[in-house]
Coordinates of C-alpha atoms and ligand atoms in Angstrom, one line a residue:
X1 CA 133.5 104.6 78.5
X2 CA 133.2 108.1 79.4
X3 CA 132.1 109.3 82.6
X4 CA 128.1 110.8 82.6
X5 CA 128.0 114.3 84.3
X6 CA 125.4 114.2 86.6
X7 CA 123.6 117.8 88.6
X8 CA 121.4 117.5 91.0
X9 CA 119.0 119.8 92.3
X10 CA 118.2 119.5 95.9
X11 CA 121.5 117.5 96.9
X12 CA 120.9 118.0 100.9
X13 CA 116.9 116.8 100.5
X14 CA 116.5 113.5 100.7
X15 CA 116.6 112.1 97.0
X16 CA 119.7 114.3 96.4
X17 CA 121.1 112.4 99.5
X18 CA 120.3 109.3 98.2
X19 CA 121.7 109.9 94.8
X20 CA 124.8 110.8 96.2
X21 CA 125.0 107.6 98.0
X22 CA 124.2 106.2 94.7
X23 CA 126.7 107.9 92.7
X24 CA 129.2 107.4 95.4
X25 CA 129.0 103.8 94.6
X26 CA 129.6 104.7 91.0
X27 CA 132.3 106.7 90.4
X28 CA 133.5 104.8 87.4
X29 CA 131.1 105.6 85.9
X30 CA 129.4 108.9 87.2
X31 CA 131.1 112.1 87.5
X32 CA 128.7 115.0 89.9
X33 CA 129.1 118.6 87.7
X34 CA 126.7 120.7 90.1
X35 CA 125.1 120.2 92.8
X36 CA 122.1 122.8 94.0
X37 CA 121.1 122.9 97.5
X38 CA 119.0 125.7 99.6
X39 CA 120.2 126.4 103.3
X40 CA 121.6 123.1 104.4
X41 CA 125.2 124.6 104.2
X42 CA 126.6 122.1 106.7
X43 CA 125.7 119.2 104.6
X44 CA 126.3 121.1 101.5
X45 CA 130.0 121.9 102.4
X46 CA 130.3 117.7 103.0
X47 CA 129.0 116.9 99.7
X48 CA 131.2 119.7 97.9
X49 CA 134.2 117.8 99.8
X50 CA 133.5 114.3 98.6
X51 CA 132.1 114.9 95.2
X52 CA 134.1 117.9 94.0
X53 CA 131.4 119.8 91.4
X54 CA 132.1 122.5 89.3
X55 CA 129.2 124.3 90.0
X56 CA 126.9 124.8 93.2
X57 CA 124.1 127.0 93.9
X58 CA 122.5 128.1 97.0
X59 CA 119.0 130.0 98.2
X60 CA 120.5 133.5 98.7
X61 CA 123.6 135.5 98.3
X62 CA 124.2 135.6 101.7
X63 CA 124.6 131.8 102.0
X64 CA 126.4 131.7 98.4
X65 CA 129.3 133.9 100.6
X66 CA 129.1 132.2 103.2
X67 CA 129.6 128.9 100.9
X68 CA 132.6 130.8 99.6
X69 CA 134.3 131.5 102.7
X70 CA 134.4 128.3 104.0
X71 CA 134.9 126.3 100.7
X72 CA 138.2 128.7 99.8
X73 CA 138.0 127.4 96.6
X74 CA 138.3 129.4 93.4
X75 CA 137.8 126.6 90.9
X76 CA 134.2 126.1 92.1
X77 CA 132.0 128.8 91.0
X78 CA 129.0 129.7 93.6
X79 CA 125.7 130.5 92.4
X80 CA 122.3 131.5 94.4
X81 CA 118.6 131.7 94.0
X82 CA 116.8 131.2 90.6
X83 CA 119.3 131.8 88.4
X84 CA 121.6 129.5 90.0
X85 CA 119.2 126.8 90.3
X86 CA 118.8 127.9 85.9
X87 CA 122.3 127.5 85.5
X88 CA 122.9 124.5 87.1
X89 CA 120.1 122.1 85.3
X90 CA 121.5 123.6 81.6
X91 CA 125.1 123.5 82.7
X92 CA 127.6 120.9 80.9
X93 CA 125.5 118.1 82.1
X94 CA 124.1 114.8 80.6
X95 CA 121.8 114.0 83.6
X96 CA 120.2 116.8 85.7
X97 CA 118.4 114.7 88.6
X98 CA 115.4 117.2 90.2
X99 CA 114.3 116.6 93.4
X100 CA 113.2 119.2 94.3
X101 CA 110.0 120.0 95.9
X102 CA 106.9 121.4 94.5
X103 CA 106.3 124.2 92.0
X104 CA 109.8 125.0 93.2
X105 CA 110.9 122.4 90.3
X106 CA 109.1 124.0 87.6
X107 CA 111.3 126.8 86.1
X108 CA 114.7 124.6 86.0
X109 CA 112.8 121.7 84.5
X110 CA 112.3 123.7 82.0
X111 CA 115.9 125.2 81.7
X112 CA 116.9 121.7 81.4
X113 CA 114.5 120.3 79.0
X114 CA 115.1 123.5 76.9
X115 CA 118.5 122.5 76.8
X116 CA 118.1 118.8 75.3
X117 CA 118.7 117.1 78.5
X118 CA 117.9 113.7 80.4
X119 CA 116.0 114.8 83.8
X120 CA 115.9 112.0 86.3
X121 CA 113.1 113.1 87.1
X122 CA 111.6 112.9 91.1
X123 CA 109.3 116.7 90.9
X124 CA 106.6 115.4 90.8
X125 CA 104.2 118.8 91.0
X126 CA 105.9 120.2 88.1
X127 CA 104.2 117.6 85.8
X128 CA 100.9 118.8 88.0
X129 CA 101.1 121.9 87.1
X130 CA 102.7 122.4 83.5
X131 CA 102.2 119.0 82.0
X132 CA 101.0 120.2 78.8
X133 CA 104.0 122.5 78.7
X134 CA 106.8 120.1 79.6
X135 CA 105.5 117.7 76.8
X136 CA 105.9 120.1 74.2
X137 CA 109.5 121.4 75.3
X138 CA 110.3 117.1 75.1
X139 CA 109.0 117.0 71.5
X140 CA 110.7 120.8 70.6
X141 CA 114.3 119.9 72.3
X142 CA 114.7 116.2 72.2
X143 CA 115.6 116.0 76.0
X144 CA 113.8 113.3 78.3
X145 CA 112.4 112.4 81.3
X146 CA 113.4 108.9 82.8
X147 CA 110.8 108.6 86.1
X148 CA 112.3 109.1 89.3
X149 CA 109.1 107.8 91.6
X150 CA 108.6 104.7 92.1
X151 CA 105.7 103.9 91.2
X152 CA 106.8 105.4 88.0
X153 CA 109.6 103.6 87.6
X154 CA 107.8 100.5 88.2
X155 CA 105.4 101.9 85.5
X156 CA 108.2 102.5 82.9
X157 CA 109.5 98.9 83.3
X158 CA 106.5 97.1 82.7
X159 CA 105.6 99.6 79.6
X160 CA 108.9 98.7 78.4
X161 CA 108.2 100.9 75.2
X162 CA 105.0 98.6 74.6
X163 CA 102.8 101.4 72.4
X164 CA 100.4 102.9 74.5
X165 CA 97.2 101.6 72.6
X166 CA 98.0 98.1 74.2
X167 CA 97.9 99.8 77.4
X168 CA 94.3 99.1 79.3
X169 CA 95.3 100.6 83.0
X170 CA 97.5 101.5 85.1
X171 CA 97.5 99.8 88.7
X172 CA 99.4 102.3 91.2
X173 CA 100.0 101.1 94.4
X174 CA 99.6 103.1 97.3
X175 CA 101.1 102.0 100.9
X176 CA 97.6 103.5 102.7
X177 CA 100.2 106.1 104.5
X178 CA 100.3 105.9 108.6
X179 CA 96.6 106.3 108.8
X180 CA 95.5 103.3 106.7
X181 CA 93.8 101.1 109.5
X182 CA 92.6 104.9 112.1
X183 CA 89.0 106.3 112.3
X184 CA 88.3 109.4 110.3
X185 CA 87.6 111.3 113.5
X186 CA 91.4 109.8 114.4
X187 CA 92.5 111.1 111.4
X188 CA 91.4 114.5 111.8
X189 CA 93.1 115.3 114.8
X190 CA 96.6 113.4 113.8
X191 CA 99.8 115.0 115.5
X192 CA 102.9 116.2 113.6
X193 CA 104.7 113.6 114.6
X194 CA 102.3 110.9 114.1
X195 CA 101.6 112.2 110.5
X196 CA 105.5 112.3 109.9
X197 CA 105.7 108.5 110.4
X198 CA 105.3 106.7 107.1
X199 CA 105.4 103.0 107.5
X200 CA 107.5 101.4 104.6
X201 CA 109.2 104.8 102.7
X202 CA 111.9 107.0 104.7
X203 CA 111.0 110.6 102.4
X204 CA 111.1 114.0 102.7
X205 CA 108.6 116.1 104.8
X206 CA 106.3 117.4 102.3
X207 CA 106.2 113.9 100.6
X208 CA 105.9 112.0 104.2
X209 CA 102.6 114.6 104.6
X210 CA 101.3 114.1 101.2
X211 CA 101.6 110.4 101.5
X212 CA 99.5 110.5 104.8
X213 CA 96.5 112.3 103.2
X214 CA 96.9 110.1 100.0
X215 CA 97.6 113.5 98.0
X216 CA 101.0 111.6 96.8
X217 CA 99.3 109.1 95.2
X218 CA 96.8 111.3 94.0
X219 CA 99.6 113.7 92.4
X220 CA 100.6 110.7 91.1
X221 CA 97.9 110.0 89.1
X222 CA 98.5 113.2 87.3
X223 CA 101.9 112.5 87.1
X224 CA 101.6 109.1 84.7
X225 CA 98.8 110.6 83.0
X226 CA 101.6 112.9 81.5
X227 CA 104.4 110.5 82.0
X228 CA 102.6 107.8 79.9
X229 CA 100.2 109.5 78.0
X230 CA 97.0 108.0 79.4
X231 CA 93.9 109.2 80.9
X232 CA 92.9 109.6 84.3
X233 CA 90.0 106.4 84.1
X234 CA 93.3 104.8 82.8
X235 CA 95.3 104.8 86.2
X236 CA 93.7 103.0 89.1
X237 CA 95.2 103.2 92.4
X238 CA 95.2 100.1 94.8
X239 CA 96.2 100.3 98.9
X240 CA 99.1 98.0 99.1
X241 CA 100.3 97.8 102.6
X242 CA 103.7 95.7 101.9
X243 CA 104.9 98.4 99.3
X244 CA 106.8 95.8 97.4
X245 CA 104.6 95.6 93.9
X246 CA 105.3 99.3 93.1
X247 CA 102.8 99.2 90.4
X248 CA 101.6 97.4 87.4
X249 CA 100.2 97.8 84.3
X250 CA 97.4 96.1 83.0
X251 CA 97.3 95.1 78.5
X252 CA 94.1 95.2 76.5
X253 CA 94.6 91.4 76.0
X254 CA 94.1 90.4 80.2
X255 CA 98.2 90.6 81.0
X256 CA 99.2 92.4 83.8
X257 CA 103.0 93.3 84.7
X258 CA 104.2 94.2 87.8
X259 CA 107.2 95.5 88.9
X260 CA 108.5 94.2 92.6
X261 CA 111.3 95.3 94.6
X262 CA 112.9 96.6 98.3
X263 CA 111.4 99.7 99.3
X264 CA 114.4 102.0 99.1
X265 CA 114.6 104.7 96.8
X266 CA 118.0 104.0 96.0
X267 CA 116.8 101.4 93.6
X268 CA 114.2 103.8 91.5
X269 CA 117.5 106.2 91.8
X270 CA 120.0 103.5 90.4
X271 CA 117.4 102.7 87.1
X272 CA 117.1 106.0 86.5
X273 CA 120.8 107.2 86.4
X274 CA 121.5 103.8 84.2
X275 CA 118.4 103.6 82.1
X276 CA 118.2 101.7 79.6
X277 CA 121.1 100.1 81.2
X278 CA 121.4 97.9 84.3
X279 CA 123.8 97.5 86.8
X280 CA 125.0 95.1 89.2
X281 CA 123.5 96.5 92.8
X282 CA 126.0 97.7 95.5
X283 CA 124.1 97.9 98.2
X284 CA 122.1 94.9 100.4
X285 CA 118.7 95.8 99.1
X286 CA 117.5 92.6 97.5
X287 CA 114.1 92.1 98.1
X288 CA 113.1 89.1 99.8
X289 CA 110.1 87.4 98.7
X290 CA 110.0 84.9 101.1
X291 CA 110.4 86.6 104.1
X292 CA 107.0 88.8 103.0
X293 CA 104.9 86.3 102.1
X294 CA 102.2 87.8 101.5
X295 CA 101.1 90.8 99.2
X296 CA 97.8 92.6 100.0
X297 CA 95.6 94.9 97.8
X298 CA 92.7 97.0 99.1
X299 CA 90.5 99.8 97.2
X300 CA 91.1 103.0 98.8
X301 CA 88.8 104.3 101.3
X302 CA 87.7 108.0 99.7
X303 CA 85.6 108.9 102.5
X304 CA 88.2 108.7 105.2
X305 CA 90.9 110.3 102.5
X306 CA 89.0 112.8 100.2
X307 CA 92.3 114.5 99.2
X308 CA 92.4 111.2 96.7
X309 CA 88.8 111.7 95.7
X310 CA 89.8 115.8 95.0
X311 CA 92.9 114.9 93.0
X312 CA 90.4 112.5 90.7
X313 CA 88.5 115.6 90.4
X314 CA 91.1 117.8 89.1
X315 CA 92.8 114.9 86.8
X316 CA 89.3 114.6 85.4
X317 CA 88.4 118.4 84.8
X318 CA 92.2 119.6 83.8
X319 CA 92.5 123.3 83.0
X320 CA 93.3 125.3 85.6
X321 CA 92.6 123.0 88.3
X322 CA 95.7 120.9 88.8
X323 CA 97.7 124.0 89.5
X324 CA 94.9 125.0 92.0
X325 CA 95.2 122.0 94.1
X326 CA 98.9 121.6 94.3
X327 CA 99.7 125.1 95.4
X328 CA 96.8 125.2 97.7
X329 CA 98.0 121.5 99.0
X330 CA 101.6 122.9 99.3
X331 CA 100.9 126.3 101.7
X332 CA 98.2 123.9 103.3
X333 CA 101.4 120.9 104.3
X334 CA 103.7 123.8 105.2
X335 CA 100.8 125.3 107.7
X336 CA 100.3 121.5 109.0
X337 CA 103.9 121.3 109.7
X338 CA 104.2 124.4 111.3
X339 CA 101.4 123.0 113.7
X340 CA 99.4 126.4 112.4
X341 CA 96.2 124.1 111.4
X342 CA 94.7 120.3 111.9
X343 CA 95.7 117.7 109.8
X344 CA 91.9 117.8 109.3
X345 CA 92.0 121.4 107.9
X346 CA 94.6 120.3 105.0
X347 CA 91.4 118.8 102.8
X348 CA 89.3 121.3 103.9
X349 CA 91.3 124.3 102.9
X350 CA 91.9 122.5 99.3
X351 CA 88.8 121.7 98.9
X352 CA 87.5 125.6 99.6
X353 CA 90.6 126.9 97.1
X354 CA 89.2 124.5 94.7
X355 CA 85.4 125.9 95.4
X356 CA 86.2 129.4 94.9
X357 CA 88.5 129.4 91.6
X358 CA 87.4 130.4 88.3
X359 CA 89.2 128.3 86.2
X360 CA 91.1 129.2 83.0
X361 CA 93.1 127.2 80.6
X362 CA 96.9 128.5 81.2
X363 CA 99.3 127.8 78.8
X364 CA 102.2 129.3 78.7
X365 CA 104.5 129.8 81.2
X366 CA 103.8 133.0 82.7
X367 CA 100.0 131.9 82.8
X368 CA 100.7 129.1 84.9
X369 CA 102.8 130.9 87.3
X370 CA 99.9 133.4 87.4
X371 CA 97.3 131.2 88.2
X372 CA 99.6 129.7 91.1
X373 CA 100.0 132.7 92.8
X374 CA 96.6 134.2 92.8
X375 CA 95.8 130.4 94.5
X376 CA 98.6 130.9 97.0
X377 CA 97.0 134.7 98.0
X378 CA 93.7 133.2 98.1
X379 CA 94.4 130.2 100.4
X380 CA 96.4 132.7 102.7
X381 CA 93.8 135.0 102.6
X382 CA 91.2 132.2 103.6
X383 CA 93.6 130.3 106.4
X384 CA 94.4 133.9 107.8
X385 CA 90.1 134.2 108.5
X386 CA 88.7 130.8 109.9
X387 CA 89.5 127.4 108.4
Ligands
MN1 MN1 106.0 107.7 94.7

């Protein structure tokens, strides 16, 4: 059979890590084309090394030469910024795997989509934001979207292309994040480092953050409202500590399915590259069963994470208002991690972006982007005054 090309935007973050490990385990039957990265030129040089792409892209020119010099390669041609990250996801690919963070994700999503092909698909806050848009471009191009999350994945396997009318709910399971069992007052003053600690999922920053207010799960939401074309009083979300039922999916006549597994995204990554295939697993990551024993489920607590609560708002009211919370939750994270504000002032400051938009209903492109950066002005205006 002949090889799948695979690119993947955001190779150093940690999906594109993983799904190099991944692919590294398949190179029978995966070939990488293009790999994009930002700054990480150390790791980036590494991966360029062992995987040999065609293509690569980097933030900035200046990194893109830098790239070049130590590389000394001629037959791999060096890309940077936006346009390299657009070449990459419509470049001779079959797979383009984004995981990249935030809005970031938006514009090659599209580049891909627009060019007919499979995105394995871990962005989460471009469905957030242009949901309405990335389902037309599917139906226009004929590309798709296998999940990369996974809860998402979980969701896809118990859908199994069951229609959605026999579809009664969604159960997405949550982990409760490092703060699950602390006071609210506790909670408000959590470190950096405390926040950073997730207690069954090794993930990126933002993601590790977003996982500790709940936002995750509550982007989430938004996500498989799009992904599986239900609505938000469709998609219930239940605290499961173990993180080993990674969702299920309740039928209109009383079945539910769940999916179970190891919590290692390596498995989500492996589906995803293979769908509707599956393969034989490489790695020691069986899950097992006995050793947990036990499987716990919870409601959420709203009032001790309202960042849930605000993202139930925003699936419920649509327009303008996914885009307002995810940008104003993205520059609210990045100040958290720069230890510029409390973990405390991440709701608040989303909640007051929220307060003070007008909303409109965005559709194309440019209208979108529009919206996102008079949030991100806004938000900056209001951090730079008192919280
Ligand atoms: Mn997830």
């Amino acid at each position: 059979m002949k090889k799948k090309r695979v690119a993947i935007l955001g190779s150093t973050g940690s999906i594109g890590k993983q799904t190099l490990d991944v692919l590294s385990a398949f190179k029978d039957d995966f070939e990488v084309i293009g790999l994009a990265a930002g700054s990480n030129i150390q790791l980036l040089v590494e991966q360029v090394k062992e995987h040999n792409p065609r293509f690569v892209s980097v933030k900035d020119a200046f990194l893109a030469q830098e790239l070049k010099s130590i590389l000394k390669n001629p037959s791999i041609e060096i890309f940077w910024n936006d346009v390299g990250l657009e070449f990459i996801s419509s470049c001779s690919c079959d797979i383009v795997v984004n995981g990249l963070v935030g809005s970031l994700g938006l514009k090659p999503t599209i580049s891909a989509l627009s060019h007919g092909k499979r995105v394995a698909f871990a962005n989460k806050e471009t469905l957030v934001i242009a949901g309405n848009l990335i389902k037309d471009l599917l139906r226009k191009h004929h590309g798709e979207i296998i999940p990369l999350d996974s809860e998402h994945v979980a969701i896809h396997q118990c859908v199994n292309n069951s229609s959605k009318e026999n579809i009664k709910r969604i159960i997405l399971t949550a982990s409760g994040g490092p703060f699950r069992t602390w006071s609210k007052d506790k909670i408000h003053a959590a470190t950096k480092e405390q926040a950073l600690k997730h207690p069954t999922w090794v993930m990126g920053q933002k993601i590790t953050i977003d996982s500790a207010t709940l936002m995750n799960k509550g982007l989430e939401i938004i996500e498989a409202m799009y992904l599986f074309d239900v609505n938000h009083s469709q998609v219930d979300v239940f605290i499961h500590p173990q993180s080993i039922m990674h969702s299920a999916v309740e039928f209109i006549d009383g079945n539910i399915i769940a999916q179970l597994g190891a919590t290692d995204m390596k498995l989500p990554i492996q589906y995803s590259l293979y769908y509707p295939e599956r393969k034989q697993l490489p790695f020691n990551l069986f899950c097992d069963l006995l050793a947990i024993q036990k499987l716990e489920f919870e409601k959420p607590d709203y009032e001790k994470f309202p960042c849930l609560r605000l993202a139930y708002d925003v699936a419920r009211k649509g327009k303008s208002y996914p885009i307002v919370l995810n940008a104003a939750n993205e520059i609210a994270v990045d100040l958290f991690l720069k230890e510029k504000i409390s973990f405390g002032d991440i709701e608040k400051i989303i909640l007051k972006a929220m307060d003070s938009h007008n909303a409109t209903e965005p559709e194309s492109l440019d209208e979108i982007l529009e919206v996102d950066k008079e949030t991100r002005q806004r938000v900056s205006e209001l951090t730079n005054s008192a919280v």
